Amino acid sequence: MNNGIADTRMRAASPFDAAALAAMQQACFPDEPWETAAFADLLPLPGCFGLIALTQAAALVQPKGFALCRVAADEAEILSIGVLPGWRRSGVAQCLLADASVLAAGRGAARMFLEVAADNLAARRLYCAAGFESVGLRKAYYRRGGHMVDAVVLKREL
Ligand SMILES: CC(C)(COP(=O)(O)OP(=O)(O)OC[C@H]1O[C@@H](n2cnc3c(N)ncnc32)[C@H](O)[C@@H]1OP(=O)(O)O)[C@@H](O)C(=O)NCCC(=O)NCCS
């Protein structure tokens, strides 16, 4: 049941969440699954942090989505962000982005970057609404079955 954003809370991800994060990544990006080890290796790195969006509407706490971010000097990058299909269009990604931005700014980031597939219109609308602007294009960056898709590089001042 999707009870909207009022039922969403965030918590920091730890390396112990690596398997749950990999399962969400797989559900959100079937063409680009990440191994559990990728999350387990990234999360302890300096400047890296993860967020998990949760619901408590049901008797059990359930994950709705996640974001993984890295801060280096005064720049932050969203490495991955996804919301499980049953929880979409209720503002969860907007919340993840907003919370990641606050945390990144708190760690010294002045701007945030991310890459999005040129054909990912849902994500591009999300980022546009959040104030990101296009600053570059990486040609043929993502593999989609038999063809390649460009990546748009987006930036927002924090
Ligand atoms: C893209 C994604 C993260 C959006 O998550 P979400 O929680 O549904 O997004 P939100 O509810 O916070 O949406 C915020 C705004 O983004 C835009 N948006 C989100 N999904 C959209 C869709 N399917 N179609 C059009 N606009 C969309 C809308 O402007 C929306 O505001 P609105 O609902 O008031 O119109 C989610 O669809 C997803 O996980 N997709 C697969 C993984 C992915 O593409 N990740 C991003 C890679 S860069």
PDB file of C-alpha atoms and ligand atoms in Angstrom:
ATOM      1  CA  MET A   1       0.000   0.000   0.000  1.00  0.00           C
ATOM      2  CA  ASN A   2       1.433   3.377  -0.970  1.00  0.00           C
ATOM      3  CA  ASN A   3       0.561   5.802   1.827  1.00  0.00           C
ATOM      4  CA  GLY A   4       2.569   8.667   0.407  1.00  0.00           C
ATOM      5  CA  ILE A   5       5.453  10.667   1.746  1.00  0.00           C
ATOM      6  CA  ALA A   6       3.991  11.169   5.246  1.00  0.00           C
ATOM      7  CA  ASP A   7       4.800   7.556   5.976  1.00  0.00           C
ATOM      8  CA  THR A   8       8.418   7.809   4.785  1.00  0.00           C
ATOM      9  CA  ARG A   9      11.407   8.093   7.094  1.00  0.00           C
ATOM     10  CA  MET A  10      15.093   8.045   6.238  1.00  0.00           C
ATOM     11  CA  ARG A  11      17.999   6.340   7.861  1.00  0.00           C
ATOM     12  CA  ALA A  12      21.679   6.160   7.066  1.00  0.00           C
ATOM     13  CA  ALA A  13      22.832   3.014   5.275  1.00  0.00           C
ATOM     14  CA  SER A  14      25.734   0.996   6.669  1.00  0.00           C
ATOM     15  CA  PRO A  15      27.826  -1.750   5.033  1.00  0.00           C
ATOM     16  CA  PHE A  16      25.477  -4.228   6.796  1.00  0.00           C
ATOM     17  CA  ASP A  17      22.753  -2.982   4.400  1.00  0.00           C
ATOM     18  CA  ALA A  18      24.796  -3.923   1.315  1.00  0.00           C
ATOM     19  CA  ALA A  19      22.638  -6.940   0.361  1.00  0.00           C
ATOM     20  CA  ALA A  20      19.386  -4.974   0.770  1.00  0.00           C
ATOM     21  CA  LEU A  21      20.825  -2.120  -1.292  1.00  0.00           C
ATOM     22  CA  ALA A  22      21.940  -4.501  -4.047  1.00  0.00           C
ATOM     23  CA  ALA A  23      18.431  -6.025  -4.119  1.00  0.00           C
ATOM     24  CA  MET A  24      16.907  -2.538  -4.518  1.00  0.00           C
ATOM     25  CA  GLN A  25      19.462  -1.622  -7.188  1.00  0.00           C
ATOM     26  CA  GLN A  26      18.558  -4.797  -9.088  1.00  0.00           C
ATOM     27  CA  ALA A  27      14.819  -4.032  -8.849  1.00  0.00           C
ATOM     28  CA  CYS A  28      15.350  -0.447 -10.031  1.00  0.00           C
ATOM     29  CA  PHE A  29      18.049  -1.093 -12.665  1.00  0.00           C
ATOM     30  CA  PRO A  30      17.534  -4.585 -14.102  1.00  0.00           C
ATOM     31  CA  ASP A  31      20.038  -3.767 -16.893  1.00  0.00           C
ATOM     32  CA  GLU A  32      22.725  -2.537 -14.458  1.00  0.00           C
ATOM     33  CA  PRO A  33      22.653  -4.721 -11.320  1.00  0.00           C
ATOM     34  CA  TRP A  34      25.405  -4.117  -8.760  1.00  0.00           C
ATOM     35  CA  GLU A  35      26.940  -6.845  -6.631  1.00  0.00           C
ATOM     36  CA  THR A  36      26.436  -6.692  -2.867  1.00  0.00           C
ATOM     37  CA  ALA A  37      30.223  -6.265  -2.681  1.00  0.00           C
ATOM     38  CA  ALA A  38      30.018  -2.998  -4.620  1.00  0.00           C
ATOM     39  CA  PHE A  39      27.885  -1.421  -1.870  1.00  0.00           C
ATOM     40  CA  ALA A  40      29.914  -3.095   0.892  1.00  0.00           C
ATOM     41  CA  ASP A  41      33.128  -1.692  -0.606  1.00  0.00           C
ATOM     42  CA  LEU A  42      31.820   1.816  -1.344  1.00  0.00           C
ATOM     43  CA  LEU A  43      29.991   2.634   1.899  1.00  0.00           C
ATOM     44  CA  PRO A  44      33.032   2.615   4.211  1.00  0.00           C
ATOM     45  CA  LEU A  45      35.046   4.878   1.873  1.00  0.00           C
ATOM     46  CA  PRO A  46      35.718   8.404   3.116  1.00  0.00           C
ATOM     47  CA  GLY A  47      33.096  10.794   1.748  1.00  0.00           C
ATOM     48  CA  CYS A  48      30.643   8.036   0.805  1.00  0.00           C
ATOM     49  CA  PHE A  49      27.248   7.733   2.419  1.00  0.00           C
ATOM     50  CA  GLY A  50      23.963   5.985   1.738  1.00  0.00           C
ATOM     51  CA  LEU A  51      20.357   6.665   2.654  1.00  0.00           C
ATOM     52  CA  ILE A  52      17.483   4.207   2.860  1.00  0.00           C
ATOM     53  CA  ALA A  53      13.857   5.373   2.690  1.00  0.00           C
ATOM     54  CA  LEU A  54      11.557   3.240   4.818  1.00  0.00           C
ATOM     55  CA  THR A  55       7.883   2.858   5.515  1.00  0.00           C
ATOM     56  CA  GLN A  56       6.394   1.818   8.815  1.00  0.00           C
ATOM     57  CA  ALA A  57       2.791   1.796   7.659  1.00  0.00           C
ATOM     58  CA  ALA A  58       2.640  -1.976   7.719  1.00  0.00           C
ATOM     59  CA  ALA A  59       3.525  -4.022  10.775  1.00  0.00           C
ATOM     60  CA  LEU A  60       6.994  -4.533   9.308  1.00  0.00           C
ATOM     61  CA  VAL A  61       9.435  -1.787   8.400  1.00  0.00           C
ATOM     62  CA  GLN A  62       9.903  -2.024   4.634  1.00  0.00           C
ATOM     63  CA  PRO A  63      12.449  -0.332   2.361  1.00  0.00           C
ATOM     64  CA  LYS A  64      11.088   1.990  -0.323  1.00  0.00           C
ATOM     65  CA  GLY A  65      14.222   3.287  -1.963  1.00  0.00           C
ATOM     66  CA  PHE A  66      17.820   4.320  -1.557  1.00  0.00           C
ATOM     67  CA  ALA A  67      20.488   6.805  -2.549  1.00  0.00           C
ATOM     68  CA  LEU A  68      24.252   6.455  -2.593  1.00  0.00           C
ATOM     69  CA  CYS A  69      26.370   9.592  -2.626  1.00  0.00           C
ATOM     70  CA  ARG A  70      30.067  10.497  -2.552  1.00  0.00           C
ATOM     71  CA  VAL A  71      31.599  13.805  -1.477  1.00  0.00           C
ATOM     72  CA  ALA A  72      35.123  14.741  -2.549  1.00  0.00           C
ATOM     73  CA  ALA A  73      36.391  18.214  -1.640  1.00  0.00           C
ATOM     74  CA  ASP A  74      33.540  20.612  -2.496  1.00  0.00           C
ATOM     75  CA  GLU A  75      31.796  18.325  -5.000  1.00  0.00           C
ATOM     76  CA  ALA A  76      29.151  15.667  -4.359  1.00  0.00           C
ATOM     77  CA  GLU A  77      28.010  12.975  -6.759  1.00  0.00           C
ATOM     78  CA  ILE A  78      24.890  10.849  -6.636  1.00  0.00           C
ATOM     79  CA  LEU A  79      26.251   7.415  -7.537  1.00  0.00           C
ATOM     80  CA  SER A  80      22.877   5.707  -7.564  1.00  0.00           C
ATOM     81  CA  ILE A  81      19.301   6.455  -6.561  1.00  0.00           C
ATOM     82  CA  GLY A  82      16.186   4.364  -6.958  1.00  0.00           C
ATOM     83  CA  VAL A  83      12.687   3.854  -5.586  1.00  0.00           C
ATOM     84  CA  LEU A  84      11.028   0.440  -5.662  1.00  0.00           C
ATOM     85  CA  PRO A  85       8.218   0.287  -8.241  1.00  0.00           C
ATOM     86  CA  GLY A  86       5.373   0.009  -5.697  1.00  0.00           C
ATOM     87  CA  TRP A  87       6.431   3.219  -3.924  1.00  0.00           C
ATOM     88  CA  ARG A  88       6.948   5.544  -6.881  1.00  0.00           C
ATOM     89  CA  ARG A  89       5.262   8.900  -7.536  1.00  0.00           C
ATOM     90  CA  SER A  90       4.799   9.753  -3.878  1.00  0.00           C
ATOM     91  CA  GLY A  91       7.825  12.001  -3.436  1.00  0.00           C
ATOM     92  CA  VAL A  92      10.285   9.414  -2.095  1.00  0.00           C
ATOM     93  CA  ALA A  93      13.038  10.234  -4.618  1.00  0.00           C
ATOM     94  CA  GLN A  94      12.516  13.947  -4.010  1.00  0.00           C
ATOM     95  CA  CYS A  95      13.045  13.311  -0.266  1.00  0.00           C
ATOM     96  CA  LEU A  96      16.114  11.153  -0.879  1.00  0.00           C
ATOM     97  CA  LEU A  97      17.634  13.874  -3.070  1.00  0.00           C
ATOM     98  CA  ALA A  98      16.822  16.606  -0.552  1.00  0.00           C
ATOM     99  CA  ASP A  99      18.282  14.677   2.390  1.00  0.00           C
ATOM    100  CA  ALA A 100      21.377  13.642   0.403  1.00  0.00           C
ATOM    101  CA  SER A 101      21.902  17.300  -0.548  1.00  0.00           C
ATOM    102  CA  VAL A 102      21.723  18.447   3.089  1.00  0.00           C
ATOM    103  CA  LEU A 103      24.137  15.727   4.196  1.00  0.00           C
ATOM    104  CA  ALA A 104      26.523  16.456   1.307  1.00  0.00           C
ATOM    105  CA  ALA A 105      26.483  20.187   2.058  1.00  0.00           C
ATOM    106  CA  GLY A 106      27.184  19.373   5.702  1.00  0.00           C
ATOM    107  CA  ARG A 107      30.282  17.492   4.546  1.00  0.00           C
ATOM    108  CA  GLY A 108      31.514  20.513   2.610  1.00  0.00           C
ATOM    109  CA  ALA A 109      30.030  20.024  -0.862  1.00  0.00           C
ATOM    110  CA  ALA A 110      29.099  23.215  -2.713  1.00  0.00           C
ATOM    111  CA  ARG A 111      27.628  21.491  -5.775  1.00  0.00           C
ATOM    112  CA  MET A 112      26.175  18.123  -6.691  1.00  0.00           C
ATOM    113  CA  PHE A 113      26.595  16.150  -9.927  1.00  0.00           C
ATOM    114  CA  LEU A 114      24.930  13.085 -11.368  1.00  0.00           C
ATOM    115  CA  GLU A 115      24.570  11.209 -14.627  1.00  0.00           C
ATOM    116  CA  VAL A 116      21.241  10.188 -16.093  1.00  0.00           C
ATOM    117  CA  ALA A 117      20.433   8.199 -19.208  1.00  0.00           C
ATOM    118  CA  ALA A 118      19.147  10.538 -21.901  1.00  0.00           C
ATOM    119  CA  ASP A 119      16.053   8.332 -22.366  1.00  0.00           C
ATOM    120  CA  ASN A 120      15.187   8.185 -18.617  1.00  0.00           C
ATOM    121  CA  LEU A 121      12.444  10.789 -18.761  1.00  0.00           C
ATOM    122  CA  ALA A 122      11.078  10.074 -15.271  1.00  0.00           C
ATOM    123  CA  ALA A 123      14.465  10.716 -13.658  1.00  0.00           C
ATOM    124  CA  ARG A 124      15.190  13.731 -15.865  1.00  0.00           C
ATOM    125  CA  ARG A 125      11.909  15.348 -14.753  1.00  0.00           C
ATOM    126  CA  LEU A 126      12.740  14.605 -11.136  1.00  0.00           C
ATOM    127  CA  TYR A 127      16.145  16.295 -11.456  1.00  0.00           C
ATOM    128  CA  CYS A 128      14.801  19.225 -13.453  1.00  0.00           C
ATOM    129  CA  ALA A 129      12.163  19.820 -10.747  1.00  0.00           C
ATOM    130  CA  ALA A 130      14.942  19.656  -8.133  1.00  0.00           C
ATOM    131  CA  GLY A 131      16.907  22.410  -9.915  1.00  0.00           C
ATOM    132  CA  PHE A 132      19.592  20.379 -11.713  1.00  0.00           C
ATOM    133  CA  GLU A 133      20.907  21.727 -15.013  1.00  0.00           C
ATOM    134  CA  SER A 134      22.597  19.928 -17.870  1.00  0.00           C
ATOM    135  CA  VAL A 135      26.363  20.551 -18.021  1.00  0.00           C
ATOM    136  CA  GLY A 136      27.583  17.791 -20.327  1.00  0.00           C
ATOM    137  CA  LEU A 137      26.896  14.721 -22.425  1.00  0.00           C
ATOM    138  CA  ARG A 138      28.699  11.368 -22.389  1.00  0.00           C
ATOM    139  CA  LYS A 139      28.019   9.715 -25.731  1.00  0.00           C
ATOM    140  CA  ALA A 140      27.020   6.023 -25.789  1.00  0.00           C
ATOM    141  CA  TYR A 141      27.574   5.687 -22.024  1.00  0.00           C
ATOM    142  CA  TYR A 142      24.956   3.094 -21.011  1.00  0.00           C
ATOM    143  CA  ARG A 143      24.390  -0.291 -22.636  1.00  0.00           C
ATOM    144  CA  ARG A 144      20.727  -1.194 -23.164  1.00  0.00           C
ATOM    145  CA  GLY A 145      20.636  -4.690 -24.581  1.00  0.00           C
ATOM    146  CA  GLY A 146      21.886  -4.303 -28.135  1.00  0.00           C
ATOM    147  CA  HIS A 147      22.232  -0.507 -28.221  1.00  0.00           C
ATOM    148  CA  MET A 148      23.952   2.320 -26.371  1.00  0.00           C
ATOM    149  CA  VAL A 149      22.347   5.350 -24.734  1.00  0.00           C
ATOM    150  CA  ASP A 150      23.954   8.731 -23.990  1.00  0.00           C
ATOM    151  CA  ALA A 151      24.348   9.994 -20.417  1.00  0.00           C
ATOM    152  CA  VAL A 152      23.472  13.582 -19.559  1.00  0.00           C
ATOM    153  CA  VAL A 153      25.645  15.115 -16.817  1.00  0.00           C
ATOM    154  CA  LEU A 154      23.627  17.301 -14.451  1.00  0.00           C
ATOM    155  CA  LYS A 155      24.731  19.774 -11.807  1.00  0.00           C
ATOM    156  CA  ARG A 156      23.071  21.731  -9.019  1.00  0.00           C
ATOM    157  CA  GLU A 157      24.572  24.255  -6.608  1.00  0.00           C
ATOM    158  CA  LEU A 158      23.918  23.230  -3.009  1.00  0.00           C
TER     159      LEU A 158
HETATM  160  C1  LIG B   1      13.321   8.048 -11.186  1.00  0.00           C
HETATM  161  C2  LIG B   1      12.797   7.563  -9.829  1.00  0.00           C
HETATM  162  C3  LIG B   1      13.976   7.524  -8.846  1.00  0.00           C
HETATM  163  C4  LIG B   1      11.726   8.540  -9.315  1.00  0.00           C
HETATM  164  O1  LIG B   1      11.328   8.116  -8.013  1.00  0.00           O
HETATM  165  P1  LIG B   1       9.920   8.584  -7.384  1.00  0.00           P
HETATM  166  O2  LIG B   1       9.987   8.374  -5.913  1.00  0.00           O
HETATM  167  O3  LIG B   1       8.821   7.964  -8.114  1.00  0.00           O
HETATM  168  O4  LIG B   1       9.941  10.146  -7.723  1.00  0.00           O
HETATM  169  P2  LIG B   1       9.083  11.276  -6.965  1.00  0.00           P
HETATM  170  O5  LIG B   1       7.773  10.707  -6.560  1.00  0.00           O
HETATM  171  O6  LIG B   1       9.934  11.896  -5.901  1.00  0.00           O
HETATM  172  O7  LIG B   1       8.849  12.282  -8.166  1.00  0.00           O
HETATM  173  C5  LIG B   1       9.238  13.636  -8.119  1.00  0.00           C
HETATM  174  C6  LIG B   1       8.975  14.258  -9.482  1.00  0.00           C
HETATM  175  O8  LIG B   1       9.777  13.611 -10.476  1.00  0.00           O
HETATM  176  C7  LIG B   1       9.029  13.504 -11.715  1.00  0.00           C
HETATM  177  N1  LIG B   1       8.721  12.097 -12.006  1.00  0.00           N
HETATM  178  C8  LIG B   1       9.005  11.021 -11.233  1.00  0.00           C
HETATM  179  N2  LIG B   1       8.603   9.894 -11.865  1.00  0.00           N
HETATM  180  C9  LIG B   1       8.054  10.266 -13.047  1.00  0.00           C
HETATM  181  C10 LIG B   1       7.466   9.554 -14.122  1.00  0.00           C
HETATM  182  N3  LIG B   1       7.360   8.198 -14.117  1.00  0.00           N
HETATM  183  N4  LIG B   1       7.018  10.253 -15.180  1.00  0.00           N
HETATM  184  C11 LIG B   1       7.129  11.601 -15.223  1.00  0.00           C
HETATM  185  N5  LIG B   1       7.661  12.349 -14.204  1.00  0.00           N
HETATM  186  C12 LIG B   1       8.130  11.673 -13.139  1.00  0.00           C
HETATM  187  C13 LIG B   1       7.745  14.285 -11.466  1.00  0.00           C
HETATM  188  O9  LIG B   1       8.016  15.646 -11.772  1.00  0.00           O
HETATM  189  C14 LIG B   1       7.565  14.091  -9.979  1.00  0.00           C
HETATM  190  O10 LIG B   1       6.715  15.049  -9.392  1.00  0.00           O
HETATM  191  P3  LIG B   1       5.113  14.798  -9.418  1.00  0.00           P
HETATM  192  O11 LIG B   1       4.857  13.389  -8.979  1.00  0.00           O
HETATM  193  O12 LIG B   1       4.605  15.839  -8.464  1.00  0.00           O
HETATM  194  O13 LIG B   1       4.697  15.012 -10.844  1.00  0.00           O
HETATM  195  C15 LIG B   1      12.146   6.150  -9.953  1.00  0.00           C
HETATM  196  O14 LIG B   1      11.230   6.156 -11.026  1.00  0.00           O
HETATM  197  C16 LIG B   1      13.149   5.028 -10.160  1.00  0.00           C
HETATM  198  O15 LIG B   1      13.677   4.476  -9.202  1.00  0.00           O
HETATM  199  N6  LIG B   1      13.400   4.654 -11.435  1.00  0.00           N
HETATM  200  C17 LIG B   1      14.346   3.579 -11.761  1.00  0.00           C
HETATM  201  C18 LIG B   1      15.757   3.917 -11.339  1.00  0.00           C
HETATM  202  C19 LIG B   1      16.215   5.246 -11.921  1.00  0.00           C
HETATM  203  O16 LIG B   1      15.937   5.584 -13.072  1.00  0.00           O
HETATM  204  N7  LIG B   1      16.972   6.012 -11.083  1.00  0.00           N
HETATM  205  C20 LIG B   1      17.550   7.288 -11.516  1.00  0.00           C
HETATM  206  C21 LIG B   1      18.777   7.033 -12.318  1.00  0.00           C
HETATM  207  S1  LIG B   1      19.677   8.523 -12.700  1.00  0.00           S
END
